[in-house]
Coordinates of C-alpha atoms in Angstrom, one line a residue:
Chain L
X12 CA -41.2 63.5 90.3
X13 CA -42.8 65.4 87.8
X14 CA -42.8 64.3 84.1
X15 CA -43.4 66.7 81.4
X16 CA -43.4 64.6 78.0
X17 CA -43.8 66.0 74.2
X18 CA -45.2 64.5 70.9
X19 CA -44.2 64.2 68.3
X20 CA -40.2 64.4 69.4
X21 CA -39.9 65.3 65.2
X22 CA -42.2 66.9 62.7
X23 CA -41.2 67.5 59.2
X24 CA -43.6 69.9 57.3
X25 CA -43.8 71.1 54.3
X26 CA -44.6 74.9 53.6
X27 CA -47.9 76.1 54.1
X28 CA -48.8 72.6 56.0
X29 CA -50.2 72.8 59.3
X30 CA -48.3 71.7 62.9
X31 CA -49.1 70.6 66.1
X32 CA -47.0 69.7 69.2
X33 CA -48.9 68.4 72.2
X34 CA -47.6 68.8 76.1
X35 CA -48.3 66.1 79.0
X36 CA -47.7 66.5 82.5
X37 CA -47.5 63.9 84.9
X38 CA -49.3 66.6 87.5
X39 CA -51.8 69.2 87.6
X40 CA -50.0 72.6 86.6
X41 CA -50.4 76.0 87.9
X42 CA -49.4 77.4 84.7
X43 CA -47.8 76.3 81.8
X44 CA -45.4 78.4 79.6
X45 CA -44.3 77.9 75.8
X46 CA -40.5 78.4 74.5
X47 CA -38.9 78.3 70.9
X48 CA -35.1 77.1 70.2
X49 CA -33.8 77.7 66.7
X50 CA -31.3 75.6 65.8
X51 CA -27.8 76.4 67.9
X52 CA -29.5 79.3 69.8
X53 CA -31.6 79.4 73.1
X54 CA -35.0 79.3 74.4
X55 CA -36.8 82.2 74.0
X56 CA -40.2 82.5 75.7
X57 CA -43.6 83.0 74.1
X58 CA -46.2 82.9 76.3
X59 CA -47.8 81.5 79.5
X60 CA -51.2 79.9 80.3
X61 CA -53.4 79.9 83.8
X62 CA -56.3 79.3 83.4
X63 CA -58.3 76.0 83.1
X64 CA -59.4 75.9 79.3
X65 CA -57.4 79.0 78.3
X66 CA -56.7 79.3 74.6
X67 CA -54.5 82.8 73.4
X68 CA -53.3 83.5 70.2
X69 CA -50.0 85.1 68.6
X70 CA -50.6 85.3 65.0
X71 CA -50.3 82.4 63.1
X72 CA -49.9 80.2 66.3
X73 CA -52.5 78.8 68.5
X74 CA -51.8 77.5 72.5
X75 CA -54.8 75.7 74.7
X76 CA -54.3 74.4 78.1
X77 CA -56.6 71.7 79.1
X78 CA -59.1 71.8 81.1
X79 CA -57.7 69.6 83.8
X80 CA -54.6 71.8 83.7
X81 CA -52.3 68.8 83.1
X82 CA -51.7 69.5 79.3
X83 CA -51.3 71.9 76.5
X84 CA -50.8 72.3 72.6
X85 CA -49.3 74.8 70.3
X86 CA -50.6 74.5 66.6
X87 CA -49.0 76.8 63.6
X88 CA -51.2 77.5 60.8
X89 CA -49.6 78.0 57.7
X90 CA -46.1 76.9 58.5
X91 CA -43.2 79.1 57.4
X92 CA -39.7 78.4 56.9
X93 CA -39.1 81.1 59.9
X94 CA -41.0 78.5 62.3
X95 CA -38.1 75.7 61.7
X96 CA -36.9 74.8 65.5
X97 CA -37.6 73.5 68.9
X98 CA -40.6 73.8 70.8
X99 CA -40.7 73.2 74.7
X100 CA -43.1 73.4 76.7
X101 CA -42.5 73.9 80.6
X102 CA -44.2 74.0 84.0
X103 CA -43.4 74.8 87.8
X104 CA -43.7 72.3 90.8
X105 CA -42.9 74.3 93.8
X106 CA -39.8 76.0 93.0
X107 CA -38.8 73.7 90.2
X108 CA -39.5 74.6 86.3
X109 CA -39.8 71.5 84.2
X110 CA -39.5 71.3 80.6
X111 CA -40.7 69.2 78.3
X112 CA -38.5 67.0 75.7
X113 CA -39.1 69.3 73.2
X114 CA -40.7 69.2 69.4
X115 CA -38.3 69.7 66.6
X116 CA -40.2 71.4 63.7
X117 CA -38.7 71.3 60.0
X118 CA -40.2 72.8 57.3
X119 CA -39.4 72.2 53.9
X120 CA -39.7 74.8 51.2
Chain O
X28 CA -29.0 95.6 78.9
X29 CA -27.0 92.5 78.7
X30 CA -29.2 89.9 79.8
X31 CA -28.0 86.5 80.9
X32 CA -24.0 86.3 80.3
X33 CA -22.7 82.9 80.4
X34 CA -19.1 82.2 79.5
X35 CA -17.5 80.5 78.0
X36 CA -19.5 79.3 75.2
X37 CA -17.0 76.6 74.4
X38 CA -15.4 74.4 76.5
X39 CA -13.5 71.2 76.5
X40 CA -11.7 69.2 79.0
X41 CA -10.1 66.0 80.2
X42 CA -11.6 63.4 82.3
X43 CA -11.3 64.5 85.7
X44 CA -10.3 68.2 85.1
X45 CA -13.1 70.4 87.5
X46 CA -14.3 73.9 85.5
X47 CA -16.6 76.4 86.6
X48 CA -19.4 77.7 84.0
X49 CA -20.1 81.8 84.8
X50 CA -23.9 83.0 84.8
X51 CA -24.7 86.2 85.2
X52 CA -27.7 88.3 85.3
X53 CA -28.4 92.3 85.0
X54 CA -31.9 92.3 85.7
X55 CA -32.6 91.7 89.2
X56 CA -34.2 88.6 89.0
X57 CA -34.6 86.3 92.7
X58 CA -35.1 82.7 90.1
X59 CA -31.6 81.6 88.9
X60 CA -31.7 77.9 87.0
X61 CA -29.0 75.4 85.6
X62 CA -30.2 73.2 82.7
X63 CA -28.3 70.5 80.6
X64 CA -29.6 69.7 77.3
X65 CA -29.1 66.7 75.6
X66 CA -30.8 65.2 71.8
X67 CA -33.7 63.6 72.7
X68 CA -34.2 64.2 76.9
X69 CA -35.2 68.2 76.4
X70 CA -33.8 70.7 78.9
X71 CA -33.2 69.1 82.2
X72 CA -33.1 71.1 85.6
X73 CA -29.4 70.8 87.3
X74 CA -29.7 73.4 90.2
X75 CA -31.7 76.4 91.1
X76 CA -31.9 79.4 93.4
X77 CA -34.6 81.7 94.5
X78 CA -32.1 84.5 95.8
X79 CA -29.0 85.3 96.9
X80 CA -27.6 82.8 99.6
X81 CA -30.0 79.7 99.0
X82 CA -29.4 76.7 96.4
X83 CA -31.2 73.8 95.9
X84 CA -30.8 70.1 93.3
X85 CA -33.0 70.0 90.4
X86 CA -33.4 66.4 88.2
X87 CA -29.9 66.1 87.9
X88 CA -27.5 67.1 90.6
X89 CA -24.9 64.5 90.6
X90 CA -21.5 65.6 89.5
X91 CA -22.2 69.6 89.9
X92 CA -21.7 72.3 92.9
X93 CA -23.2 75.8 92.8
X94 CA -23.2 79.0 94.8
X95 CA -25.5 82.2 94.9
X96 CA -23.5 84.8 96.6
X97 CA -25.3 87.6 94.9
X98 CA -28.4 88.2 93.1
X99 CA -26.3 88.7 89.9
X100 CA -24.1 85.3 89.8
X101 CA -25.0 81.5 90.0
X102 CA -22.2 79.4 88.8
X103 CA -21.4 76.0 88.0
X104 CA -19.1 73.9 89.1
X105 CA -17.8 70.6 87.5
X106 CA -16.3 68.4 90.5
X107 CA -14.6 66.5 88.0
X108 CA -15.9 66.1 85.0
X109 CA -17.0 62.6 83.3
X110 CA -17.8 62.0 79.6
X111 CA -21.3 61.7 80.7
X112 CA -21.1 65.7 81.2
X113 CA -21.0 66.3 77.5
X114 CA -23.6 68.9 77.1
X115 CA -25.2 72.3 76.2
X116 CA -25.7 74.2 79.1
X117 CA -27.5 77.0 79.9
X118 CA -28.2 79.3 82.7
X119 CA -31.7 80.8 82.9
X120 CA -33.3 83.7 85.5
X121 CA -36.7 84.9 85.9
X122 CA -38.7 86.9 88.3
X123 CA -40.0 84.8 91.0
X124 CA -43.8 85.6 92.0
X125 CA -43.9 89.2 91.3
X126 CA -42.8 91.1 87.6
X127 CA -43.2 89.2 84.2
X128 CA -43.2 85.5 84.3
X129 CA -40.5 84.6 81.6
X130 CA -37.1 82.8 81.7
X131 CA -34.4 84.3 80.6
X132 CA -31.6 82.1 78.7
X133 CA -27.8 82.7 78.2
X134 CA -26.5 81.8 75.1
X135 CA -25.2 78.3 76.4
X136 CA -22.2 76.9 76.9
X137 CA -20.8 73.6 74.6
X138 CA -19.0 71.3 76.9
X139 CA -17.0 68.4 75.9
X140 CA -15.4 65.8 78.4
X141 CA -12.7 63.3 76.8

């Protein structure tokens, strides 16, 4: 089955340092999508990736998906203490959505 | 708009004791999803639907039933639940093909089996 794995599993930061979580898949993906989990809430989605090569921005953060469509990154510029959490990234195969095992980001003022 | 409802948020029971974990949605979506989440393994697929009257086993069936009688509800069931149950889980629903492409999480639900 499909394996979706995460790097680092922990990151401790300090403010204003930069962060990077990287996303492997097992299998080529048709898309791949990007969630955040602060601590004791949910996932809450932040964007999804298509295309081969596609990189998109949302302010301070930064997602690529590789050009073989089997992995992905999310970097944060500038960390804040508002970034502290969990970051998963997930793919479909067929009609099941993987996620990955998740990166948990601390920052430290 | 509420969103995903799941209740309750808190649970615990007794080895053996069966439960049912409510998931509801108010935005028409066809994709309904069951994960577990546990430190370390990330958010693990249980069961999922892609519409009313069909179900089908994600990663981790064993040990859980569900039903989707109507686009709105997917529940859980515990058969009878273990220690190894001890959890977070969380009930997710998304457009399926068509409309915006993002899941939708409940709030979770804390489940502890002694």
């Amino acid at each position: 089955g499909q394996q979706v794995m995460q790097i680092p599993q922990y990151q401790h930061v300090q403010e204003g340092e930069d962060f990077t979580t990287y996303c492997n898949s097992s299998t080529t993906l048709s898309n791949i999508q990007w969630y955040k989990q602060r601590p004791g809430g949910h996932p809450v989605f932040l964007i999804q990736l298509v295309k081969s090569g596609e990189v998109k921005k949302q302010k301070r953060l930064t997602f690529q998906f590789g050009e073989a469509k089997k992995n992905s990154s999310l970097h944060i510029t500038a960390t804040q203490t508002t970034d502290v959490g969990t970051y998963f990234c997930a793919g479909p195969t067929g009609n099941q959505f993987y996620f990955g095992t998740g990166t948990s980001l601390t920052v430290i003022p | 708009n509420a969103g995903v409802t799941q209740t309750p948020k808190f649970q615990v029971l007794k080895t053996g004791q069966s439960m049912t974990l409510q998931c509801a949605q108010d935005m028409n979506h066809e994709y309904m999803s069951w994960y577990r989440q546990d430190p370390g393994m990330g958010l693990r697929l249980i069961h999922y639907s892609v519409g009313a009257g069909i179900t089908d086993q994600g990663e981790v069936p064993n040990g859980y039933n569900v039903s989707r009688s109507t686009t709105e509800d997917f529940p859980l069931r515990l058969l009878s639940a273990a220690p190894s149950q001890t959890s977070v889980y969380f009930c997710a629903s998304s457009y399926k093909g068509r409309g915006p492409p993002e899941a939708f999480f409940g709030q979770g639900t804390r489940l502890t089996v002694v």
